[in-house]
Amino acid sequence: MDLDALQAICRRIRHDILTSTTEAGSGHPTSSLSGVELMAGLLFGGLFRFDADRPDRPDNDRLIFSKGHASPLFYALWAAAGKISRAELMTLRQFGSPLEGHPVAGTPFAEAATGSLGQGLSIGVGMALNAKFLDRLPYRTYVLLGDSEMAEGSVWEALEIGAHYGLDNLVAILDINRLGQRGETLYGHDLGVYDRKLSAFGWNTVLVDGHDQKQVLEAYAAAEAVKGRPTAIIARTVKGKGVSFIEDKNGWHGKPLPKEDLPRALAEIGAADLDMTLPLAQPPGLSAQAGAAFAVPPPDYDPKKSYATRKAYGDALARLAPGHPDMVVLDGEVSNSTYAEDMKKVAPDRFFEMYVAEQNMAGVGLGLSRRGKKPLCSTFAAFWSRAFDQIRMAQYSAGNVVYCGSHAGVSIGEDGPSQMGLEDLAMFRAISGSAVLYPGDAMSCERLVEAAVLRTGITYIRTTRAATPILYGPEETFPVGGSKVLRSSGADKVLVVAAGITLAEALAAADSLAGEGTAIRVLDAYSVKPLDEKGILAAAETVAAVVVVEDHYPEGGLGEAVAAAFAGTAKKVVRLSVEKMPKSGKPQELLDFEGISRAGIVKTVKTLL
Amino acid sequence: MDLDALQAICRRIRHDILTSTTEAGSGHPTSSLSGVELMAGLLFGGLFRFDADRPDRPDNDRLIFSKGHASPLFYALWAAAGKISRAELMTLRQFGSPLEGHPVAGTPFAEAATGSLGQGLSIGVGMALNAKFLDRLPYRTYVLLGDSEMAEGSVWEALEIGAHYGLDNLVAILDINRLGQRGETLYGHDLGVYDRKLSAFGWNTVLVDGHDQKQVLEAYAAAEAVKGRPTAIIARTVKGKGVSFIEDKNGWHGKPLPKEDLPRALAEIGAADLDMTLPLAQPPGLSAQAGAAFAVPPPDYDPKKSYATRKAYGDALARLAPGHPDMVVLDGEVSNSTYAEDMKKVAPDRFFEMYVAEQNMAGVGLGLSRRGKKPLCSTFAAFWSRAFDQIRMAQYSAGNVVYCGSHAGVSIGEDGPSQMGLEDLAMFRAISGSAVLYPGDAMSCERLVEAAVLRTGITYIRTTRAATPILYGPEETFPVGGSKVLRSSGADKVLVVAAGITLAEALAAADSLAGEGTAIRVLDAYSVKPLDEKGILAAAETVAAVVVVEDHYPEGGLGEAVAAAFAGTAKKVVRLSVEKMPKSGKPQELLDFEGISRAGIVKTVKTLL
């Protein structure tokens, strides 16, 4: 490799970092400058194989900037590869520019949205898992991390899982520039700590001076030679490298150079050929090894029996897997509770145990989806709160992921509130473009899992621990955004809107009230988002009042969504939800305690007559 | 120490674990049995100093069961200390019993709610920080962890911060019983991996056979002798220890013995004296070193200038700190953005840098609050999503914590969506008993921070990056649950409900519309939860329609809450919120893009006239 050419391209990259951020008036030049040699050495050193004309080629190597705030470096790199023009660089951070402050879906060459720290390595684990075990391709995945983000627990989750799966096609590059946003990081320039920690986590480590281009190139070569475990290149770097008056200085995080200081800085960098570009090595020209698709049989349940929707989730995985070779299942060490284990039985090569590390599971799911897979990730509904930030970021990565949360609500019973998902509907509803599906029986659960697999985007499926009666036949369809009226007559006094566990309760309440001569209408709001507002408003037309009943806290769930839909009408809406501090007890005791059982519904309906 | 007595009490504890779970018909006996010698050795070995008649004594040692599912062991321990009766033990997991499936606030002797794995050590770090740096008391904090939960990144955050602060008064006890819920853990019985990992994280480690009482006692003594860093006792244990037919066997997680197998199991344990109790060592009788309180001056801003509410948060910390010696401030390495650094300037001894590790920060905050402190924790609003599970669990621990989220909404501008808090209102509203406060100017922000400090419970304060005009005088009061009508006349056509950044926009819209002869009413909904439904409904009485405008996604925020409050009335409610995928740009460009700026409000009001 021509080191002179590399040094020349580094000058161009530094120039672009400084000028684009000064032009933008904001951004992170110093955090970008520390990684210049590391990244130029990667892209142009001959080992990164990437067809820049076809970024989505399955055999391209992948590069993730976990330290997303170093986006000026990222854009400058691709400018140096001839793929971003100088004019485009100068639109950095402007409204409408593809070069946003932090990479998002649609950012040129970005694999995923980053900017919330500590998430990139999990995404990389997902991509490397895909290469090694699914697509069986020789592409390699590189992740650039900052030292501040090494404090995030999610990074250590990714490190442990990356080592567990022996991902020798994964390289983490640690840009240890000593300084965080407001001062020194936990370990400053003590590379030994990082070395000991990562080694203990089972990674191969290589320590380098991150500004010594030769050492950097050797490190990438060494990483490629190591088999059986991933490699971390731990690089001592200098924040602001190349500009003496901001080098290694506190107070320069996230600050562009003022216009008046720019010429001095550019002079220090030295003459840069602003038209210089370098080529990338090309990928080998291999295709992914896709499985064949087989026909999917319909779900099959005895209509006279009861089944838990969590079990139906597992049944659906097993049923759908042969027909959907892109399906991959991840679970957080509770697959015998979520029934994700059913996938393991039919397609063990497409099931990955993620252990009790939900943040990394969500990131791995995103990484898989960015490589064309359809991941279905499961844990208890309550524990998805652990990965909210990763799910939040997935919406900016155009993530195509199904999250299944089992054990929703107080109806789980004796385990008590720590295990009860009572905020999960609020959480997943708040994600832009998400669908939130909450089946009331095994048959609709199977169909909704199918809909989730076919749908593009972020989909949440909420399942129930307890068995509930079969309500639908195998031919019934459940479009996302729909609803079903299950009981209806001209004499109905009240509409009860329910979903999941409360649907069975609402139907039992209807039976009980019918025995007393009172007819109520019951609607299955299985699509909590998008909510079938039109259908629900229509179903309420001839009744005096609406009762919404849900096994969730009052805010952000089905009740609030339905009540908000009735704003502007004069229809009375009564919301039943979990309002007393939940506790241990039998499922029915707890549903009664919270007033969301058949008894609570009957009582509420009577007050409305 | 009398090892025979310890062995005898272990027999009693095992007996109680088995009988109470079989009686309950659920629970985790095998996960409890593995920790018996570890915990009996701690409580009754002479080093755990605790006045069981006064569990809240500030000089008591603290014990946290991070593996909350081992609650049968926890209850059996306190029964062995003579503090829980056999009759009570037999109510395990029953509705109304204080002995819930997992510990919660109010569970006898529990320091905090646990059961979502990987959270206990952070709580312990908070308690140990308090002992070492705040109360300056010699009490020691012990945390029992399982091996499955060692996969959680949050544990590694707690380990790194515990080492960083040199918490030699903190002991983690790792109950390495090899088996998780559905099979072997990441490292099985390889204690060496744990040793290397924890050593690399800066902890003193002691490896023991967790069923060898002598080794266990020596380990506690060794831990007490180590200065300058925390100790981890890494114990090889056997899941189900003492009952041969479930020992070290998969498939027995979370399963009580069937009634028919109980006699055989009890026979294997050996004769247990079910009335035997052992005493605990007593604490030294010291009081916390509380600081003196000083008078708090009123906030002071130039009414003609604009200030960012995030800066007002910092001002409030500095102003309130002398008057509230219980205040402690934590920040996630962004204190120069959240302005938590203002606390550091006036009370550096009550400011703790938590680095970029939000989960641990939330746990430490909870731990501090459980020791009588009032923690105020801050990071960007978006990044609180990282700690949702810890915040969720805090509601079950009677947590008394203020969370401040700065940089809310699209109005942060150029940094783009990864840094924008757009789901935070939904998240914090969903927490039971929480208050969600969102000030529109610096003056109300100061008063709301004060209200948050005085309030008991979980309080969220949302602050804004940009400066906004001063709207209130220093005498104005802002009760939690209130609202303020800022513009009002008999001619008002529309009520605009706003908060935070959109309040300034609503007032600007009112000015603009007034210039065209249209009067609108403007209400400051600074208390997003509890929402002043009464006040808002009253303010809407004489207008034709209501417009709610917020810098947040449509679900779970102010808009949905206000719309739901109007259900049952025929009042038209229009919601303006962030509905287009946000991006980088100038704050005003983005507010305009989303239709939540003055222009968007004016346009919407005109469609309603």
Tab-separated table of C-alpha atoms in Angstrom, chain A residues 55-371:
chain	number	residue	atom	x	y	z
A	55	PRO	CA	-23.835	-0.339	-1.728
A	56	ASP	CA	-26.449	-3.008	-1.108
A	57	ARG	CA	-24.516	-5.857	-2.710
A	58	PRO	CA	-24.739	-8.801	-0.323
A	59	ASP	CA	-21.000	-9.478	-0.549
A	60	ASN	CA	-19.915	-5.950	0.317
A	61	ASP	CA	-18.051	-5.445	3.566
A	62	ARG	CA	-20.008	-3.314	6.029
A	63	LEU	CA	-18.896	-0.258	8.003
A	64	ILE	CA	-20.916	1.099	10.934
A	65	PHE	CA	-20.087	4.336	12.679
A	66	SER	CA	-21.261	3.593	16.199
A	67	LYS	CA	-19.879	6.993	17.132
A	68	GLY	CA	-22.418	8.608	14.823
A	69	HIS	CA	-21.355	12.099	15.792
A	70	ALA	CA	-18.215	11.504	13.715
A	71	SER	CA	-20.443	11.831	10.657
A	72	PRO	CA	-18.250	14.600	9.148
A	73	LEU	CA	-15.508	11.971	8.914
A	74	PHE	CA	-17.954	9.480	7.450
A	75	TYR	CA	-19.073	11.868	4.735
A	76	ALA	CA	-15.499	12.999	4.050
A	77	LEU	CA	-14.479	9.352	3.611
A	78	TRP	CA	-17.084	8.762	0.965
A	79	ALA	CA	-16.130	12.033	-0.669
A	80	ALA	CA	-12.584	10.690	-0.786
A	81	ALA	CA	-13.987	7.591	-2.439
A	82	GLY	CA	-15.494	9.860	-5.074
A	83	LYS	CA	-19.069	9.274	-4.029
A	84	ILE	CA	-20.016	12.561	-2.360
A	85	SER	CA	-19.307	15.877	-4.047
A	86	ARG	CA	-17.774	18.919	-2.418
A	87	ALA	CA	-21.028	20.809	-2.950
A	88	GLU	CA	-22.916	18.087	-1.108
A	89	LEU	CA	-20.401	18.122	1.741
A	90	MET	CA	-21.088	21.801	2.195
A	91	THR	CA	-24.798	21.089	2.819
A	92	LEU	CA	-23.917	19.210	6.023
A	93	ARG	CA	-26.704	19.478	8.625
A	94	GLN	CA	-28.833	21.745	6.466
A	95	PHE	CA	-32.557	21.130	6.240
A	96	GLY	CA	-33.163	18.749	3.361
A	97	SER	CA	-29.543	17.648	3.008
A	98	PRO	CA	-28.928	13.899	2.934
A	99	LEU	CA	-25.914	14.603	5.145
A	100	GLU	CA	-27.634	14.851	8.512
A	101	GLY	CA	-26.039	15.607	11.865
A	102	HIS	CA	-25.954	11.900	12.633
A	103	PRO	CA	-26.457	9.078	10.116
A	104	VAL	CA	-30.015	7.856	9.560
A	105	ALA	CA	-31.698	5.501	7.121
A	106	GLY	CA	-31.153	6.973	3.695
A	107	THR	CA	-27.867	8.634	4.580
A	108	PRO	CA	-25.524	7.642	1.743
A	109	PHE	CA	-23.528	4.527	2.677
A	110	ALA	CA	-24.829	4.420	6.249
A	111	GLU	CA	-25.733	0.905	7.397
A	112	ALA	CA	-27.973	2.153	10.183
A	113	ALA	CA	-28.905	5.222	12.172
A	114	THR	CA	-26.472	5.961	14.953
A	115	GLY	CA	-25.982	8.847	17.340
A	116	SER	CA	-27.354	7.302	20.468
A	117	LEU	CA	-24.093	5.851	21.722
A	118	GLY	CA	-23.253	2.230	22.249
A	119	GLN	CA	-25.571	0.713	19.665
A	120	GLY	CA	-23.413	0.169	16.604
A	121	LEU	CA	-21.604	-2.946	17.766
A	122	SER	CA	-24.859	-4.831	18.304
A	123	ILE	CA	-25.912	-3.955	14.777
A	124	GLY	CA	-22.527	-5.204	13.631
A	125	VAL	CA	-23.017	-8.463	15.529
A	126	GLY	CA	-26.287	-8.907	13.626
A	127	MET	CA	-24.568	-8.358	10.286
A	128	ALA	CA	-21.674	-10.633	11.159
A	129	LEU	CA	-24.037	-13.367	12.380
A	130	ASN	CA	-25.808	-13.079	9.062
A	131	ALA	CA	-22.581	-13.479	7.105
A	132	LYS	CA	-21.339	-16.420	9.120
A	133	PHE	CA	-24.494	-18.423	9.741
A	134	LEU	CA	-27.223	-17.299	7.345
A	135	ASP	CA	-26.034	-15.842	4.049
A	136	ARG	CA	-22.700	-17.703	4.426
A	137	LEU	CA	-20.778	-14.907	2.763
A	138	PRO	CA	-17.193	-13.834	3.343
A	139	TYR	CA	-18.068	-10.188	3.915
A	140	ARG	CA	-16.570	-8.580	7.006
A	141	THR	CA	-18.202	-6.082	9.348
A	142	TYR	CA	-16.317	-3.142	10.844
A	143	VAL	CA	-17.630	-0.946	13.645
A	144	LEU	CA	-16.029	2.314	14.731
A	145	LEU	CA	-16.611	3.103	18.399
A	146	GLY	CA	-15.696	6.059	20.573
A	147	ASP	CA	-14.237	5.722	24.036
A	148	SER	CA	-17.088	7.518	25.815
A	149	GLU	CA	-19.568	4.983	24.523
A	150	MET	CA	-17.531	2.114	25.929
A	151	ALA	CA	-19.229	3.023	29.227
A	152	GLU	CA	-22.582	1.849	27.808
A	153	GLY	CA	-23.583	-1.589	29.023
A	154	SER	CA	-25.017	-2.384	25.629
A	155	VAL	CA	-21.475	-2.450	24.206
A	156	TRP	CA	-20.510	-5.164	26.688
A	157	GLU	CA	-23.580	-7.145	25.753
A	158	ALA	CA	-22.522	-6.980	22.111
A	159	LEU	CA	-18.968	-7.934	23.034
A	160	GLU	CA	-20.062	-11.001	24.985
A	161	ILE	CA	-22.444	-12.216	22.287
A	162	GLY	CA	-19.974	-11.479	19.491
A	163	ALA	CA	-17.410	-13.645	21.275
A	164	HIS	CA	-19.972	-16.329	22.093
A	165	TYR	CA	-20.743	-16.819	18.407
A	166	GLY	CA	-17.069	-16.707	17.452
A	167	LEU	CA	-17.568	-13.847	15.006
A	168	ASP	CA	-14.131	-13.687	13.421
A	169	ASN	CA	-15.676	-11.642	10.619
A	170	LEU	CA	-16.325	-8.751	12.993
A	171	VAL	CA	-13.862	-5.987	13.867
A	172	ALA	CA	-14.437	-3.286	16.472
A	173	ILE	CA	-12.250	-0.225	16.096
A	174	LEU	CA	-11.913	1.761	19.313
A	175	ASP	CA	-11.030	5.386	18.707
A	176	ILE	CA	-9.621	6.157	22.151
A	177	ASN	CA	-9.210	9.911	22.003
A	178	ARG	CA	-9.376	10.370	25.763
A	179	LEU	CA	-11.982	13.103	25.860
A	180	GLY	CA	-15.742	12.842	26.114
A	181	GLN	CA	-18.262	15.621	25.830
A	182	ARG	CA	-17.415	17.333	29.089
A	183	GLY	CA	-13.994	16.058	30.067
A	184	GLU	CA	-11.916	12.937	30.344
A	185	THR	CA	-13.527	9.540	29.818
A	186	LEU	CA	-13.462	6.838	32.495
A	187	TYR	CA	-10.025	5.572	31.493
A	188	GLY	CA	-8.451	8.426	29.541
A	189	HIS	CA	-5.570	7.161	27.452
A	190	ASP	CA	-5.040	4.001	29.492
A	191	LEU	CA	-5.268	1.501	26.631
A	192	GLY	CA	-4.300	-1.300	28.973
A	193	VAL	CA	-7.695	-1.194	30.702
A	194	TYR	CA	-9.500	-1.586	27.415
A	195	ASP	CA	-7.144	-4.374	26.440
A	196	ARG	CA	-7.754	-6.271	29.674
A	197	LYS	CA	-11.504	-5.783	29.534
A	198	LEU	CA	-11.933	-6.818	25.917
A	199	SER	CA	-9.539	-9.728	26.256
A	200	ALA	CA	-11.494	-10.948	29.266
A	201	PHE	CA	-14.626	-10.746	27.129
A	202	GLY	CA	-13.019	-13.147	24.677
A	203	TRP	CA	-11.902	-10.782	21.953
A	204	ASN	CA	-8.627	-10.740	20.114
A	205	THR	CA	-7.082	-7.309	20.706
A	206	VAL	CA	-4.535	-5.261	18.792
A	207	LEU	CA	-3.192	-2.060	20.277
A	208	VAL	CA	-2.068	0.653	17.884
A	209	ASP	CA	-1.177	4.279	17.597
A	210	GLY	CA	-4.283	5.333	15.691
A	211	HIS	CA	-2.391	7.964	13.741
A	212	ASP	CA	0.384	5.633	12.593
A	213	GLN	CA	-0.940	4.487	9.246
A	214	LYS	CA	1.398	1.520	9.037
A	215	GLN	CA	0.337	0.160	12.421
A	216	VAL	CA	-3.286	0.661	11.473
A	217	LEU	CA	-2.939	-1.284	8.221
A	218	GLU	CA	-1.125	-4.094	9.977
A	219	ALA	CA	-3.882	-4.279	12.548
A	220	TYR	CA	-6.569	-4.808	9.897
A	221	ALA	CA	-4.475	-7.508	8.296
A	222	ALA	CA	-3.911	-9.163	11.660
A	223	ALA	CA	-7.639	-9.061	12.373
A	224	GLU	CA	-8.407	-10.785	9.093
A	225	ALA	CA	-6.002	-13.578	9.960
A	226	VAL	CA	-7.557	-14.401	13.327
A	227	LYS	CA	-10.037	-17.267	13.371
A	228	GLY	CA	-12.694	-18.160	15.924
A	229	ARG	CA	-13.101	-14.836	17.649
A	230	PRO	CA	-13.704	-11.207	16.833
A	231	THR	CA	-10.956	-8.607	16.931
A	232	ALA	CA	-10.843	-5.219	18.586
A	233	ILE	CA	-8.345	-2.659	17.340
A	234	ILE	CA	-7.707	-0.448	20.326
A	235	ALA	CA	-6.258	2.773	19.010
A	236	ARG	CA	-4.653	5.608	20.925
A	237	THR	CA	-5.799	8.726	19.126
A	238	VAL	CA	-5.836	12.445	19.669
A	239	LYS	CA	-9.073	14.378	19.602
A	240	GLY	CA	-8.760	17.207	17.098
A	241	LYS	CA	-5.644	15.587	15.603
A	242	GLY	CA	-3.899	17.772	13.050
A	243	VAL	CA	-4.930	21.150	14.392
A	244	SER	CA	-2.555	22.085	17.199
A	245	PHE	CA	-4.762	24.593	18.955
A	246	ILE	CA	-7.644	22.162	19.470
A	247	GLU	CA	-5.673	18.915	19.768
A	248	ASP	CA	-6.358	16.965	22.961
A	249	LYS	CA	-8.064	20.002	24.466
A	250	ASN	CA	-11.213	19.919	26.556
A	251	GLY	CA	-14.065	22.235	25.567
A	252	TRP	CA	-13.946	21.411	21.872
A	253	HIS	CA	-16.503	18.628	21.750
A	254	GLY	CA	-19.273	19.227	19.230
A	255	LYS	CA	-17.859	22.593	18.229
A	256	PRO	CA	-16.841	23.629	14.715
A	257	LEU	CA	-13.965	25.980	14.219
A	258	PRO	CA	-15.019	29.605	13.937
A	259	LYS	CA	-14.621	30.883	10.379
A	260	GLU	CA	-11.711	33.108	11.375
A	261	ASP	CA	-9.715	30.161	12.712
A	262	LEU	CA	-10.297	27.923	9.710
A	263	PRO	CA	-7.435	29.167	7.491
A	264	ARG	CA	-4.916	28.645	10.286
A	265	ALA	CA	-6.204	25.116	10.842
A	266	LEU	CA	-6.151	24.262	7.146
A	267	ALA	CA	-2.614	25.561	6.887
A	268	GLU	CA	-1.562	23.232	9.696
A	269	ILE	CA	-3.050	20.255	7.905
A	270	GLY	CA	-1.002	21.055	4.848
A	271	ALA	CA	-1.831	21.298	1.199
A	272	ALA	CA	-4.703	18.978	0.336
A	273	ASP	CA	-5.650	17.861	-3.135
A	274	LEU	CA	-9.377	18.392	-2.912
A	275	ASP	CA	-10.073	16.385	-6.035
A	276	MET	CA	-8.056	13.399	-4.971
A	277	THR	CA	-9.967	10.156	-4.655
A	278	LEU	CA	-8.844	6.598	-4.002
A	279	PRO	CA	-10.471	3.375	-5.118
A	280	LEU	CA	-11.898	0.697	-2.848
A	281	ALA	CA	-11.171	-2.987	-3.176
A	282	GLN	CA	-13.992	-4.900	-4.812
A	283	PRO	CA	-16.099	-7.664	-3.267
A	284	PRO	CA	-15.732	-11.244	-4.555
A	285	GLY	CA	-19.037	-11.407	-6.429
A	286	LEU	CA	-20.901	-13.973	-4.388
A	287	SER	CA	-24.598	-14.285	-3.686
A	288	ALA	CA	-26.309	-15.091	-0.442
A	289	GLN	CA	-27.326	-18.690	0.086
A	290	ALA	CA	-31.064	-18.221	0.318
A	291	GLY	CA	-33.256	-21.076	1.428
A	292	ALA	CA	-36.194	-22.168	-0.674
A	293	ALA	CA	-39.719	-21.194	0.297
A	294	PHE	CA	-42.382	-23.784	0.945
A	295	ALA	CA	-46.130	-23.452	1.194
A	296	VAL	CA	-47.509	-22.380	4.555
A	297	PRO	CA	-50.397	-24.413	5.973
A	298	PRO	CA	-53.249	-22.629	7.790
A	299	PRO	CA	-53.301	-22.513	11.594
A	300	ASP	CA	-55.144	-25.337	13.250
A	301	TYR	CA	-56.746	-25.179	16.698
A	302	ASP	CA	-59.600	-27.038	18.317
A	303	PRO	CA	-62.329	-24.386	18.507
A	304	LYS	CA	-63.610	-25.884	21.750
A	305	LYS	CA	-60.315	-25.541	23.590
A	306	SER	CA	-58.313	-22.671	25.041
A	307	TYR	CA	-54.759	-21.785	24.078
A	308	ALA	CA	-52.321	-19.145	25.241
A	309	THR	CA	-51.488	-16.614	22.527
A	310	ARG	CA	-47.829	-16.907	23.559
A	311	LYS	CA	-47.997	-20.552	22.522
A	312	ALA	CA	-49.715	-19.532	19.281
A	313	TYR	CA	-46.759	-17.229	18.647
A	314	GLY	CA	-44.458	-20.236	18.807
A	315	ASP	CA	-46.825	-22.267	16.673
A	316	ALA	CA	-46.879	-19.476	14.106
A	317	LEU	CA	-43.080	-19.329	13.986
A	318	ALA	CA	-42.902	-23.047	13.321
A	319	ARG	CA	-45.691	-22.900	10.758
A	320	LEU	CA	-44.360	-19.874	8.880
A	321	ALA	CA	-40.634	-20.652	8.952
A	322	PRO	CA	-40.534	-23.027	5.949
A	323	GLY	CA	-42.440	-20.534	3.817
A	324	HIS	CA	-40.323	-17.555	4.803
A	325	PRO	CA	-36.612	-18.257	4.462
A	326	ASP	CA	-35.865	-14.698	5.589
A	327	MET	CA	-37.336	-15.308	9.052
A	328	VAL	CA	-34.804	-15.393	11.891
A	329	VAL	CA	-35.748	-15.749	15.549
A	330	LEU	CA	-33.926	-14.221	18.516
A	331	ASP	CA	-34.853	-14.671	22.148
A	332	GLY	CA	-33.551	-13.339	25.464
A	333	GLU	CA	-33.106	-16.601	27.375
A	334	VAL	CA	-36.836	-17.096	27.928
A	335	SER	CA	-37.708	-19.087	24.816
A	336	ASN	CA	-39.550	-21.704	26.864
A	337	SER	CA	-41.851	-18.948	28.114
A	338	THR	CA	-42.262	-16.926	24.931
A	339	TYR	CA	-42.378	-20.172	22.911
A	340	ALA	CA	-39.739	-18.873	20.526
A	341	GLU	CA	-38.257	-22.316	21.175
A	342	ASP	CA	-40.769	-23.689	18.672
A	343	MET	CA	-38.679	-22.084	15.927
A	344	LYS	CA	-35.581	-23.808	17.245
A	345	LYS	CA	-37.311	-27.130	16.764
A	346	VAL	CA	-38.121	-26.643	13.078
A	347	ALA	CA	-35.277	-24.353	11.993
A	348	PRO	CA	-32.420	-24.447	14.524
A	349	ASP	CA	-30.129	-22.687	12.056
A	350	ARG	CA	-32.396	-19.657	12.157
A	351	PHE	CA	-32.720	-19.398	15.936
A	352	PHE	CA	-30.132	-17.474	17.941
A	353	GLU	CA	-30.019	-17.429	21.724
A	354	MET	CA	-29.325	-13.858	22.824
A	355	TYR	CA	-29.176	-14.542	26.580
A	356	VAL	CA	-30.444	-11.995	29.099
A	357	ALA	CA	-29.210	-8.979	27.141
A	358	GLU	CA	-32.213	-7.316	25.544
A	359	GLN	CA	-30.458	-4.210	24.286
A	360	ASN	CA	-28.061	-6.235	22.217
A	361	MET	CA	-30.880	-8.489	21.031
A	362	ALA	CA	-32.709	-5.464	19.644
A	363	GLY	CA	-29.535	-4.228	17.955
A	364	VAL	CA	-28.749	-7.634	16.469
A	365	GLY	CA	-32.306	-7.781	15.158
A	366	LEU	CA	-31.817	-4.443	13.468
A	367	GLY	CA	-28.525	-5.561	11.964
A	368	LEU	CA	-30.135	-8.696	10.561
A	369	SER	CA	-32.982	-6.678	9.098
A	370	ARG	CA	-30.503	-4.336	7.429
A	371	ARG	CA	-29.090	-7.399	5.669
